[in-house]
Coordinates of C-alpha atoms in Angstrom, one line a residue:
Chain A
M5 CA -1.3 -8.6 5.4
V6 CA -3.8 -10.9 7.0
V7 CA -6.4 -8.0 7.1
L8 CA -5.8 -7.0 3.6
A9 CA -6.2 -10.6 2.3
I10 CA -9.5 -11.1 4.2
I11 CA -10.9 -7.8 2.9
A12 CA -9.8 -8.8 -0.7
L13 CA -11.4 -12.2 -0.4
F14 CA -14.7 -10.6 0.9
L15 CA -14.8 -7.9 -1.5
G16 CA -14.2 -10.4 -4.4
I17 CA -17.1 -12.6 -3.1
I18 CA -19.3 -9.7 -3.0
C19 CA -18.3 -8.5 -6.4
G20 CA -18.6 -12.1 -7.9
N21 CA -22.1 -12.7 -6.2
L22 CA -23.8 -9.3 -6.7
V23 CA -21.9 -6.9 -8.8
F24 CA -19.8 -8.4 -12.0
P25 CA -21.6 -9.9 -14.9
E26 CA -20.4 -13.4 -16.1
Q27 CA -18.0 -11.8 -18.7
I28 CA -16.0 -9.9 -16.2
T29 CA -15.8 -13.0 -13.9
N30 CA -14.4 -15.0 -16.8
Y31 CA -12.0 -12.3 -17.9
L32 CA -10.6 -12.2 -14.4
S33 CA -10.0 -15.9 -14.1
G34 CA -8.1 -15.6 -17.5
V35 CA -5.9 -12.7 -16.4
S36 CA -5.2 -14.2 -13.0
D37 CA -2.9 -16.8 -14.5
Y38 CA -0.5 -14.1 -15.8
I39 CA -0.6 -12.4 -12.5
L40 CA 0.3 -15.7 -10.8
Y41 CA 3.4 -15.8 -13.2
L42 CA 4.4 -12.5 -12.1
L43 CA 3.9 -13.2 -8.6
M44 CA 6.0 -16.4 -8.7
F45 CA 8.8 -14.4 -10.4
C46 CA 8.8 -11.7 -7.6
V47 CA 8.8 -14.6 -4.9
G48 CA 11.8 -16.3 -6.6
I49 CA 13.7 -12.9 -6.4
S50 CA 12.8 -12.7 -2.6
V51 CA 14.1 -16.2 -1.9
G52 CA 17.3 -15.5 -4.1
M53 CA 18.0 -12.3 -2.1
N54 CA 18.1 -14.0 1.1
K55 CA 22.0 -14.8 0.9
M56 CA 22.3 -15.2 4.8
V57 CA 20.4 -18.4 4.6
F58 CA 23.1 -20.0 2.3
Q59 CA 25.8 -18.9 4.7
K60 CA 24.1 -20.7 7.5
I61 CA 23.8 -24.0 5.5
K62 CA 27.7 -24.1 5.7
E63 CA 27.6 -23.4 9.4
Y64 CA 25.2 -26.0 10.5
H65 CA 25.5 -28.5 7.8
F66 CA 22.8 -30.9 7.0
K67 CA 21.4 -30.5 10.7
I68 CA 19.8 -27.2 9.7
F69 CA 17.4 -29.1 7.0
I70 CA 16.0 -31.2 9.9
I71 CA 13.4 -28.9 11.0
P72 CA 11.9 -28.0 7.4
I73 CA 12.1 -31.7 6.4
G74 CA 10.2 -32.7 9.7
I75 CA 7.6 -30.1 9.1
I76 CA 7.0 -31.2 5.4
I77 CA 6.8 -34.8 6.3
G78 CA 4.6 -34.1 9.4
S79 CA 2.2 -31.9 7.4
I80 CA 2.0 -34.4 4.5
I81 CA 1.2 -37.1 6.9
G82 CA -1.4 -34.9 8.7
G83 CA -3.0 -33.9 5.4
A84 CA -3.2 -37.5 4.3
C85 CA -4.8 -38.6 7.8
S86 CA -7.4 -35.8 7.0
V87 CA -8.9 -38.1 4.2
L88 CA -10.2 -40.3 6.9
I89 CA -12.4 -37.6 8.4
L90 CA -13.2 -35.5 5.2
D91 CA -15.0 -36.3 2.0
I92 CA -12.1 -34.8 -0.1
P93 CA -9.6 -36.8 -2.3
L94 CA -6.3 -37.7 -1.0
N95 CA -4.3 -35.6 -3.5
E96 CA -6.5 -32.5 -2.5
C97 CA -6.0 -33.1 1.3
I98 CA -2.2 -33.2 0.8
A99 CA -2.0 -30.4 -1.6
V100 CA -3.8 -28.1 1.1
A101 CA -1.5 -29.4 3.8
S102 CA 1.6 -28.6 1.6
G103 CA 0.6 -25.0 1.9
L104 CA 2.6 -25.0 5.2
G105 CA 0.6 -21.8 6.4
W106 CA 1.4 -19.8 3.2
Y107 CA -2.4 -19.1 2.8
S108 CA -2.4 -16.5 0.1
L109 CA -0.1 -18.4 -2.3
T110 CA -1.8 -21.9 -1.6
G111 CA -5.1 -20.4 -2.2
I112 CA -4.2 -19.0 -5.5
L113 CA -2.2 -22.2 -6.7
L114 CA -5.1 -24.3 -5.5
S115 CA -7.6 -22.2 -7.2
N116 CA -5.7 -22.2 -10.4
L117 CA -5.4 -26.2 -10.3
G118 CA -8.6 -27.3 -8.8
G119 CA -11.1 -24.4 -8.9
A120 CA -12.2 -21.9 -6.6
T121 CA -13.7 -24.3 -3.9
L122 CA -10.3 -26.0 -3.4
G123 CA -8.6 -22.6 -3.5
T124 CA -10.6 -21.2 -0.7
I125 CA -10.1 -24.4 1.5
G126 CA -6.5 -23.9 0.8
F127 CA -6.6 -20.2 1.8
L128 CA -8.8 -20.8 5.0
S129 CA -6.9 -23.8 6.2
N130 CA -3.6 -22.3 5.9
L131 CA -4.6 -18.9 7.3
M132 CA -6.0 -20.9 10.3
R133 CA -2.6 -22.5 10.6
E134 CA -0.9 -19.1 11.0
I135 CA -3.5 -17.9 13.6
I136 CA -3.3 -21.2 15.5
S137 CA 0.5 -21.1 15.5
F138 CA 0.5 -17.7 17.2
M139 CA -1.7 -19.2 19.9
I140 CA 0.3 -22.3 20.6
I141 CA 3.8 -21.6 20.0
P142 CA 4.7 -20.5 23.5
Y143 CA 3.0 -23.5 24.7
I144 CA 4.8 -25.9 22.4
A145 CA 8.2 -24.3 23.2
K146 CA 7.5 -25.0 26.9
R147 CA 6.0 -28.5 26.6
F148 CA 8.3 -29.9 23.9
N149 CA 11.4 -28.0 23.1
K150 CA 12.4 -24.9 21.3
F151 CA 13.0 -26.4 18.0
T152 CA 9.5 -27.8 18.0
A153 CA 8.2 -24.4 18.5
I154 CA 9.0 -23.8 14.8
A155 CA 6.8 -26.7 13.7
P156 CA 3.3 -25.2 13.7
A157 CA 4.6 -22.0 12.2
A158 CA 6.1 -23.8 9.0
A159 CA 6.4 -21.4 6.1
T160 CA 5.4 -18.5 8.3
S161 CA 8.6 -18.9 10.6
E162 CA 10.5 -16.2 8.7
D163 CA 8.0 -13.4 9.0
T164 CA 4.7 -13.2 10.7
T165 CA 5.2 -15.7 13.4
L166 CA 9.0 -15.0 13.9
Y167 CA 8.4 -12.4 16.6
I168 CA 6.3 -14.9 18.8
I169 CA 9.2 -17.6 18.1
M170 CA 11.8 -15.2 19.2
K171 CA 9.8 -14.4 22.3
S172 CA 9.4 -17.9 23.3
T173 CA 12.8 -19.4 22.6
S174 CA 16.3 -18.3 21.8
E175 CA 18.6 -16.4 19.2
E176 CA 19.9 -19.6 17.8
V177 CA 16.4 -20.8 17.2
V178 CA 15.4 -17.4 15.6
I179 CA 18.0 -18.2 12.9
M180 CA 16.7 -21.5 12.3
A181 CA 13.2 -20.2 12.1
I182 CA 14.3 -17.8 9.3
F183 CA 16.1 -20.6 7.6
N184 CA 13.1 -22.9 8.0
G185 CA 10.7 -20.2 6.7
V186 CA 12.9 -19.6 3.6
I187 CA 13.1 -23.3 2.8
C188 CA 9.4 -24.2 3.5
S189 CA 8.3 -21.1 1.4
A190 CA 10.3 -22.1 -1.6
M191 CA 8.8 -25.8 -1.2
V192 CA 5.3 -24.7 -1.1
P193 CA 4.7 -24.4 -4.9
I194 CA 6.8 -27.5 -5.6
L195 CA 5.0 -29.8 -3.2
I196 CA 1.5 -28.5 -4.4
K197 CA 2.8 -29.1 -8.1
I198 CA 3.9 -32.5 -7.0
F199 CA 1.2 -33.7 -4.9
Y200 CA -1.9 -32.4 -6.7
P201 CA -1.7 -34.6 -9.8
M202 CA -0.8 -37.6 -7.5
F203 CA -3.2 -40.5 -6.7
L204 CA -5.7 -39.4 -9.4
Chain B
M28 CA 5.9 -26.7 -14.2
A29 CA 6.1 -23.3 -15.9
I30 CA 5.6 -21.8 -12.3
I31 CA 8.6 -23.5 -10.9
I32 CA 10.7 -22.4 -14.1
V33 CA 9.5 -18.8 -13.5
M34 CA 10.3 -18.9 -9.9
S35 CA 13.8 -20.4 -10.4
I36 CA 14.3 -17.7 -13.2
G37 CA 13.3 -15.0 -10.4
F38 CA 15.6 -16.9 -7.7
L39 CA 18.6 -16.6 -10.1
I40 CA 17.9 -12.9 -10.8
G41 CA 17.5 -12.4 -7.0
Y42 CA 20.6 -14.1 -6.1
F43 CA 23.0 -12.7 -8.7
I44 CA 21.9 -9.3 -9.9
F45 CA 18.8 -8.0 -8.2
P46 CA 19.8 -4.5 -6.4
K47 CA 19.3 -4.6 -2.7
K48 CA 17.7 -1.0 -2.6
W49 CA 14.7 -2.5 -4.7
K50 CA 13.9 -5.2 -2.0
G51 CA 11.2 -3.0 -0.6
K52 CA 9.7 -2.4 -4.2
N53 CA 9.6 -6.3 -4.9
D54 CA 7.9 -6.7 -1.5
R55 CA 5.2 -4.2 -2.3
I56 CA 4.6 -5.6 -5.8
Q57 CA 4.2 -9.1 -4.2
I58 CA 1.6 -7.6 -1.9
L59 CA -0.4 -6.0 -4.7
L60 CA -0.4 -9.1 -7.0
T61 CA -1.4 -11.2 -3.9
T62 CA -4.2 -9.2 -3.3
L63 CA -5.3 -9.0 -6.8
L64 CA -5.3 -12.8 -7.0
I65 CA -7.0 -13.1 -3.7
F66 CA -9.8 -10.8 -5.0
S67 CA -10.0 -12.7 -8.2
M68 CA -10.3 -16.1 -6.1
G69 CA -13.1 -14.4 -4.2
V70 CA -15.0 -13.3 -7.6
S71 CA -14.8 -16.8 -8.8
L72 CA -16.0 -18.1 -5.4
G73 CA -18.9 -15.6 -5.1
S74 CA -20.2 -16.2 -8.6
R75 CA -21.1 -19.9 -7.8
E76 CA -24.7 -20.6 -7.4
N77 CA -24.7 -22.5 -3.9
F78 CA -22.0 -20.2 -2.5
L79 CA -23.6 -19.7 0.9
K80 CA -24.2 -23.3 1.4
D81 CA -20.7 -24.4 0.4
I82 CA -18.8 -22.0 2.7
I83 CA -20.0 -23.7 5.8
G84 CA -18.7 -27.1 4.7
M85 CA -15.6 -25.2 3.7
G86 CA -14.9 -23.9 7.2
W87 CA -15.0 -27.4 8.7
E88 CA -12.8 -29.0 6.0
S89 CA -10.4 -26.0 6.4
L90 CA -10.1 -26.7 10.2
V91 CA -9.4 -30.3 9.9
L92 CA -6.8 -29.7 7.1
C93 CA -5.0 -27.1 9.4
V94 CA -5.2 -29.1 12.7
L95 CA -4.0 -32.5 11.6
P96 CA -0.8 -31.0 9.7
I97 CA 0.1 -28.8 12.7
I98 CA -0.2 -32.1 14.9
G99 CA 1.9 -34.2 12.4
S100 CA 4.6 -31.4 12.2
I101 CA 4.8 -31.2 15.8
I102 CA 5.2 -34.9 16.4
V103 CA 7.8 -35.4 13.6
V104 CA 9.9 -32.3 14.3
Y105 CA 9.9 -33.1 18.1
G106 CA 11.1 -36.8 17.4
L107 CA 13.8 -35.7 14.8
S108 CA 14.9 -32.6 17.2
I109 CA 15.7 -35.1 20.0
V110 CA 17.8 -37.2 17.8
A111 CA 19.6 -34.5 16.1
F112 CA 20.1 -32.0 18.8
K113 CA 20.5 -34.1 21.8
N114 CA 23.2 -31.9 23.5
K115 CA 21.5 -28.6 22.8
K116 CA 18.2 -29.5 24.5
H117 CA 17.4 -27.0 27.1

Protein backbone atom coordinates (compact mmCIF):
# COMPACT_ATOMS: atom_id res chain seq x y z
CA MET A 1 0.00 0.00 0.00
CA VAL A 2 2.84 2.41 0.83
CA VAL A 3 4.39 1.86 -2.61
CA LEU A 4 1.02 2.24 -4.35
CA ALA A 5 0.29 5.47 -2.45
CA ILE A 6 3.67 6.98 -3.30
CA ILE A 7 3.33 6.01 -6.98
CA ALA A 8 -0.19 7.53 -7.09
CA LEU A 9 1.07 10.75 -5.50
CA PHE A 10 4.01 11.06 -7.92
CA LEU A 11 1.87 10.24 -11.00
CA GLY A 12 -0.65 12.83 -9.81
CA ILE A 13 2.05 15.47 -9.38
CA ILE A 14 3.45 14.76 -12.87
CA CYS A 15 -0.03 14.84 -14.46
CA GLY A 16 -0.96 18.04 -12.59
CA ASN A 17 2.31 19.75 -13.46
CA LEU A 18 2.86 18.66 -17.07
CA VAL A 19 -0.07 16.75 -18.58
CA PHE A 20 -3.53 17.87 -17.43
CA PRO A 21 -5.13 21.15 -18.53
CA GLU A 22 -6.80 23.30 -15.87
CA GLN A 23 -10.34 22.02 -16.58
CA ILE A 24 -9.41 18.43 -15.76
CA THR A 25 -7.63 19.54 -12.56
CA ASN A 26 -10.74 21.44 -11.41
CA TYR A 27 -13.04 18.58 -12.39
CA LEU A 28 -10.93 16.11 -10.38
CA SER A 29 -11.03 18.17 -7.20
CA GLY A 30 -14.83 18.37 -7.53
CA VAL A 31 -15.23 14.62 -8.00
CA SER A 32 -12.82 13.79 -5.15
CA ASP A 33 -15.40 14.98 -2.58
CA TYR A 34 -17.78 12.21 -3.65
CA ILE A 35 -15.00 9.61 -3.75
CA LEU A 36 -14.12 10.65 -0.18
CA TYR A 37 -17.69 10.03 1.02
CA LEU A 38 -17.67 6.60 -0.59
CA LEU A 39 -14.31 5.81 1.04
CA MET A 40 -15.53 6.87 4.49
CA PHE A 41 -18.59 4.66 4.05
CA CYS A 42 -16.34 1.66 3.30
CA VAL A 43 -14.03 2.54 6.23
CA GLY A 44 -17.10 2.59 8.49
CA ILE A 45 -18.03 -0.91 7.31
CA SER A 46 -14.51 -2.19 8.12
CA VAL A 47 -14.60 -0.73 11.63
CA GLY A 48 -18.10 -2.13 12.24
CA MET A 49 -17.08 -5.62 11.08
CA ASN A 50 -14.37 -5.86 13.74
CA LYS A 51 -16.62 -7.56 16.31
CA MET A 52 -13.72 -9.13 18.22
CA VAL A 53 -12.82 -5.66 19.43
CA PHE A 54 -16.15 -5.20 21.16
CA GLN A 55 -15.72 -8.50 23.03
CA LYS A 56 -12.32 -7.35 24.26
CA ILE A 57 -13.80 -4.17 25.74
CA LYS A 58 -15.90 -6.36 28.06
CA GLU A 59 -12.84 -8.40 29.02
CA TYR A 60 -10.41 -5.61 29.84
CA HIS A 61 -12.97 -2.97 30.90
CA PHE A 62 -11.78 0.59 30.68
CA LYS A 63 -8.06 -0.30 30.92
CA ILE A 64 -7.91 -1.23 27.26
CA PHE A 65 -8.74 2.40 26.38
CA ILE A 66 -5.66 3.70 28.18
CA ILE A 67 -3.28 3.14 25.25
CA PRO A 68 -5.40 4.83 22.52
CA ILE A 69 -6.27 7.71 24.90
CA GLY A 70 -2.57 8.16 25.74
CA ILE A 71 -1.59 8.08 22.06
CA ILE A 72 -4.23 10.65 21.10
CA ILE A 73 -3.33 13.03 23.97
CA GLY A 74 0.42 12.62 23.34
CA SER A 75 0.06 13.18 19.59
CA ILE A 76 -2.03 16.32 20.09
CA ILE A 77 0.49 17.71 22.62
CA GLY A 78 3.33 16.90 20.19
CA GLY A 79 1.43 18.55 17.33
CA ALA A 80 0.75 21.63 19.47
CA CYS A 81 4.46 21.89 20.41
CA SER A 82 5.37 21.89 16.70
CA VAL A 83 3.88 25.38 16.46
CA LEU A 84 6.95 26.65 18.37
CA ILE A 85 9.27 25.44 15.60
CA LEU A 86 7.17 25.78 12.44
CA ASP A 87 5.44 28.67 10.77
CA ILE A 88 2.13 26.78 10.62
CA PRO A 89 -1.06 27.73 12.55
CA LEU A 90 -1.85 25.74 15.71
CA ASN A 91 -5.04 24.21 14.32
CA GLU A 92 -3.20 22.86 11.28
CA CYS A 93 -0.34 21.42 13.40
CA ILE A 94 -2.81 19.58 15.64
CA ALA A 95 -4.89 18.43 12.66
CA VAL A 96 -1.79 16.90 11.00
CA ALA A 97 -0.79 15.19 14.27
CA SER A 98 -4.37 13.87 14.59
CA GLY A 99 -3.65 11.68 11.55
CA LEU A 100 -2.06 9.17 13.99
CA GLY A 101 -0.07 7.56 11.18
CA TRP A 102 -2.99 7.00 8.80
CA TYR A 103 -1.30 8.92 6.01
CA SER A 104 -3.71 8.25 3.14
CA LEU A 105 -6.87 9.36 4.92
CA THR A 106 -5.17 12.32 6.63
CA GLY A 107 -3.76 13.56 3.33
CA ILE A 108 -7.17 13.27 1.68
CA LEU A 109 -9.15 14.88 4.54
CA LEU A 110 -6.72 17.77 5.04
CA SER A 111 -6.49 18.37 1.30
CA ASN A 112 -10.29 18.60 1.30
CA LEU A 113 -10.35 20.98 4.30
CA GLY A 114 -7.25 23.13 3.88
CA GLY A 115 -5.93 22.65 0.33
CA ALA A 116 -3.25 20.57 -1.37
CA THR A 117 -0.29 21.94 0.66
CA LEU A 118 -1.77 20.99 4.01
CA GLY A 119 -2.96 17.68 2.53
CA THR A 120 0.57 16.86 1.39
CA ILE A 121 2.08 17.75 4.78
CA GLY A 122 -0.56 15.52 6.39
CA PHE A 123 0.30 12.71 3.99
CA LEU A 124 4.10 12.96 4.29
CA SER A 125 4.13 13.49 8.04
CA ASN A 126 1.94 10.47 8.75
CA LEU A 127 3.78 8.32 6.21
CA MET A 128 7.01 9.20 8.07
CA ARG A 129 5.29 8.22 11.33
CA GLU A 130 4.63 4.74 9.96
CA ILE A 131 8.17 4.33 8.62
CA ILE A 132 9.85 5.64 11.80
CA SER A 133 7.57 3.38 13.89
CA PHE A 134 8.92 0.33 12.06
CA MET A 135 12.42 1.34 13.04
CA ILE A 136 11.92 2.31 16.70
CA ILE A 137 9.28 -0.15 18.00
CA PRO A 138 11.81 -2.88 18.98
CA TYR A 139 13.89 -0.30 20.85
CA ILE A 140 10.84 1.24 22.59
CA ALA A 141 9.67 -2.24 23.71
CA LYS A 142 13.07 -2.86 25.35
CA ARG A 143 13.83 0.60 26.72
CA PHE A 144 10.34 1.45 28.06
CA ASN A 145 7.75 -1.35 28.30
CA LYS A 146 5.75 -3.57 25.93
CA PHE A 147 2.63 -1.39 26.09
CA THR A 148 4.57 1.72 25.08
CA ALA A 149 5.73 -0.13 21.94
CA ILE A 150 2.24 0.53 20.51
CA ALA A 151 2.58 4.31 21.06
CA PRO A 152 4.55 5.34 17.94
CA ALA A 153 2.46 3.05 15.70
CA ALA A 154 -0.87 4.67 16.70
CA ALA A 155 -3.55 3.92 14.06
CA THR A 156 -1.20 1.62 12.12
CA SER A 157 -0.93 -0.85 15.04
CA GLU A 158 -3.81 -2.98 13.65
CA ASP A 159 -2.23 -3.64 10.25
CA THR A 160 1.12 -2.46 8.88
CA THR A 161 3.11 -2.25 12.13
CA LEU A 162 1.32 -5.18 13.85
CA TYR A 163 3.94 -7.69 12.80
CA ILE A 164 6.83 -5.73 14.26
CA ILE A 165 4.84 -5.14 17.48
CA MET A 166 4.15 -8.89 17.66
CA LYS A 167 7.86 -9.65 17.18
CA SER A 168 8.91 -7.18 19.89
CA THR A 169 6.26 -7.89 22.56
CA SER A 170 3.76 -10.61 23.56
CA GLU A 171 0.40 -12.00 22.39
CA GLU A 172 -1.49 -10.03 25.00
CA VAL A 173 -0.04 -6.82 23.61
CA VAL A 174 -0.97 -7.89 20.06
CA ILE A 175 -4.66 -7.97 21.02
CA MET A 176 -4.27 -4.53 22.58
CA ALA A 177 -2.47 -3.33 19.45
CA ILE A 178 -5.36 -4.45 17.23
CA PHE A 179 -7.87 -2.82 19.54
CA ASN A 180 -5.78 0.34 19.67
CA GLY A 181 -5.53 0.46 15.87
CA VAL A 182 -9.30 0.19 15.43
CA ILE A 183 -10.02 2.90 18.02
CA CYS A 184 -7.31 5.25 16.70
CA SER A 185 -8.44 4.71 13.09
CA ALA A 186 -12.06 5.47 13.96
CA MET A 187 -10.91 8.61 15.81
CA VAL A 188 -8.75 10.06 12.99
CA PRO A 189 -11.57 11.65 10.93
CA ILE A 190 -13.35 12.80 14.10
CA LEU A 191 -10.20 14.45 15.57
CA ILE A 192 -9.34 16.16 12.28
CA LYS A 193 -12.89 17.48 11.95
CA ILE A 194 -12.80 18.76 15.55
CA PHE A 195 -9.34 20.35 15.57
CA TYR A 196 -9.09 21.85 12.10
CA PRO A 197 -11.80 24.51 12.68
CA MET A 198 -10.47 25.26 16.21
CA PHE A 199 -8.23 28.19 17.20
CA LEU A 200 -9.00 30.07 13.96
CA MET B 1 -19.95 16.53 9.80
CA ALA B 2 -21.39 14.75 6.74
CA ILE B 3 -18.25 12.56 6.63
CA ILE B 4 -18.80 11.36 10.21
CA ILE B 5 -22.46 10.60 9.46
CA VAL B 6 -21.55 8.62 6.32
CA MET B 7 -18.91 6.72 8.32
CA SER B 8 -21.40 5.96 11.11
CA ILE B 9 -23.92 4.59 8.60
CA GLY B 10 -21.14 2.38 7.20
CA PHE B 11 -20.27 1.30 10.76
CA LEU B 12 -23.87 0.19 11.48
CA ILE B 13 -24.07 -1.69 8.17
CA GLY B 14 -20.68 -3.34 8.90
CA TYR B 15 -21.75 -4.33 12.42
CA PHE B 16 -25.22 -5.66 11.67
CA ILE B 17 -25.70 -6.74 8.07
CA PHE B 18 -22.53 -6.68 5.97
CA PRO B 19 -21.68 -10.29 4.89
CA LYS B 20 -18.26 -11.50 6.05
CA LYS B 21 -17.45 -12.98 2.63
CA TRP B 22 -17.47 -9.46 1.12
CA LYS B 23 -14.75 -8.23 3.48
CA GLY B 24 -12.05 -8.70 0.82
CA LYS B 25 -14.10 -6.78 -1.75
CA ASN B 26 -14.61 -3.93 0.70
CA ASP B 27 -10.85 -3.81 1.37
CA ARG B 28 -10.07 -3.73 -2.35
CA ILE B 29 -12.58 -0.91 -2.98
CA GLN B 30 -10.92 1.08 -0.17
CA ILE B 31 -7.49 0.63 -1.74
CA LEU B 32 -8.83 1.73 -5.15
CA LEU B 33 -10.62 4.81 -3.73
CA THR B 34 -7.61 5.77 -1.61
CA THR B 35 -5.28 5.50 -4.60
CA LEU B 36 -7.63 7.66 -6.70
CA LEU B 37 -7.83 10.30 -3.98
CA ILE B 38 -4.07 10.40 -3.45
CA PHE B 39 -3.63 10.74 -7.23
CA SER B 40 -6.10 13.62 -7.22
CA MET B 41 -4.21 15.24 -4.32
CA GLY B 42 -1.01 14.92 -6.37
CA VAL B 43 -2.71 16.58 -9.34
CA SER B 44 -3.80 19.62 -7.35
CA LEU B 45 -0.34 19.79 -5.77
CA GLY B 46 1.49 19.52 -9.11
CA SER B 47 -0.68 22.16 -10.77
CA ARG B 48 0.57 24.83 -8.32
CA GLU B 49 3.02 27.38 -9.70
CA ASN B 50 5.77 27.22 -7.05
CA PHE B 51 5.47 23.50 -6.62
CA LEU B 52 9.18 22.57 -6.51
CA LYS B 53 10.07 25.30 -4.02
CA ASP B 54 7.14 24.36 -1.78
CA ILE B 55 7.92 20.64 -1.57
CA ILE B 56 11.31 21.18 0.15
CA GLY B 57 9.72 23.20 2.95
CA MET B 58 6.98 20.62 3.28
CA GLY B 59 9.49 17.84 3.91
CA TRP B 60 10.94 19.61 6.96
CA GLU B 61 7.49 20.57 8.30
CA SER B 62 6.28 17.00 7.87
CA LEU B 63 9.28 15.62 9.76
CA VAL B 64 8.70 17.92 12.75
CA LEU B 65 4.97 17.09 12.72
CA CYS B 66 5.89 13.40 12.74
CA VAL B 67 8.65 13.30 15.36
CA LEU B 68 7.04 15.49 18.06
CA PRO B 69 3.70 13.59 18.11
CA ILE B 70 5.66 10.29 18.31
CA ILE B 71 7.64 11.58 21.31
CA GLY B 72 4.44 12.93 22.91
CA SER B 73 2.67 9.58 22.46
CA ILE B 74 5.57 7.61 23.92
CA ILE B 75 5.81 9.83 27.02
CA VAL B 76 2.05 9.85 27.74
CA VAL B 77 1.49 6.11 27.05
CA TYR B 78 4.55 5.16 29.11
CA GLY B 79 3.32 7.26 32.06
CA LEU B 80 -0.22 5.89 31.86
CA SER B 81 0.92 2.27 31.39
CA ILE B 82 3.08 2.40 34.54
CA VAL B 83 0.05 3.51 36.55
CA ALA B 84 -2.55 1.24 34.89
CA PHE B 85 -0.62 -1.99 34.31
CA LYS B 86 1.55 -1.99 37.44
CA ASN B 87 1.43 -5.75 37.97
CA LYS B 88 1.88 -6.70 34.34
CA LYS B 89 5.12 -4.85 33.69
CA HIS B 90 7.74 -7.30 32.52
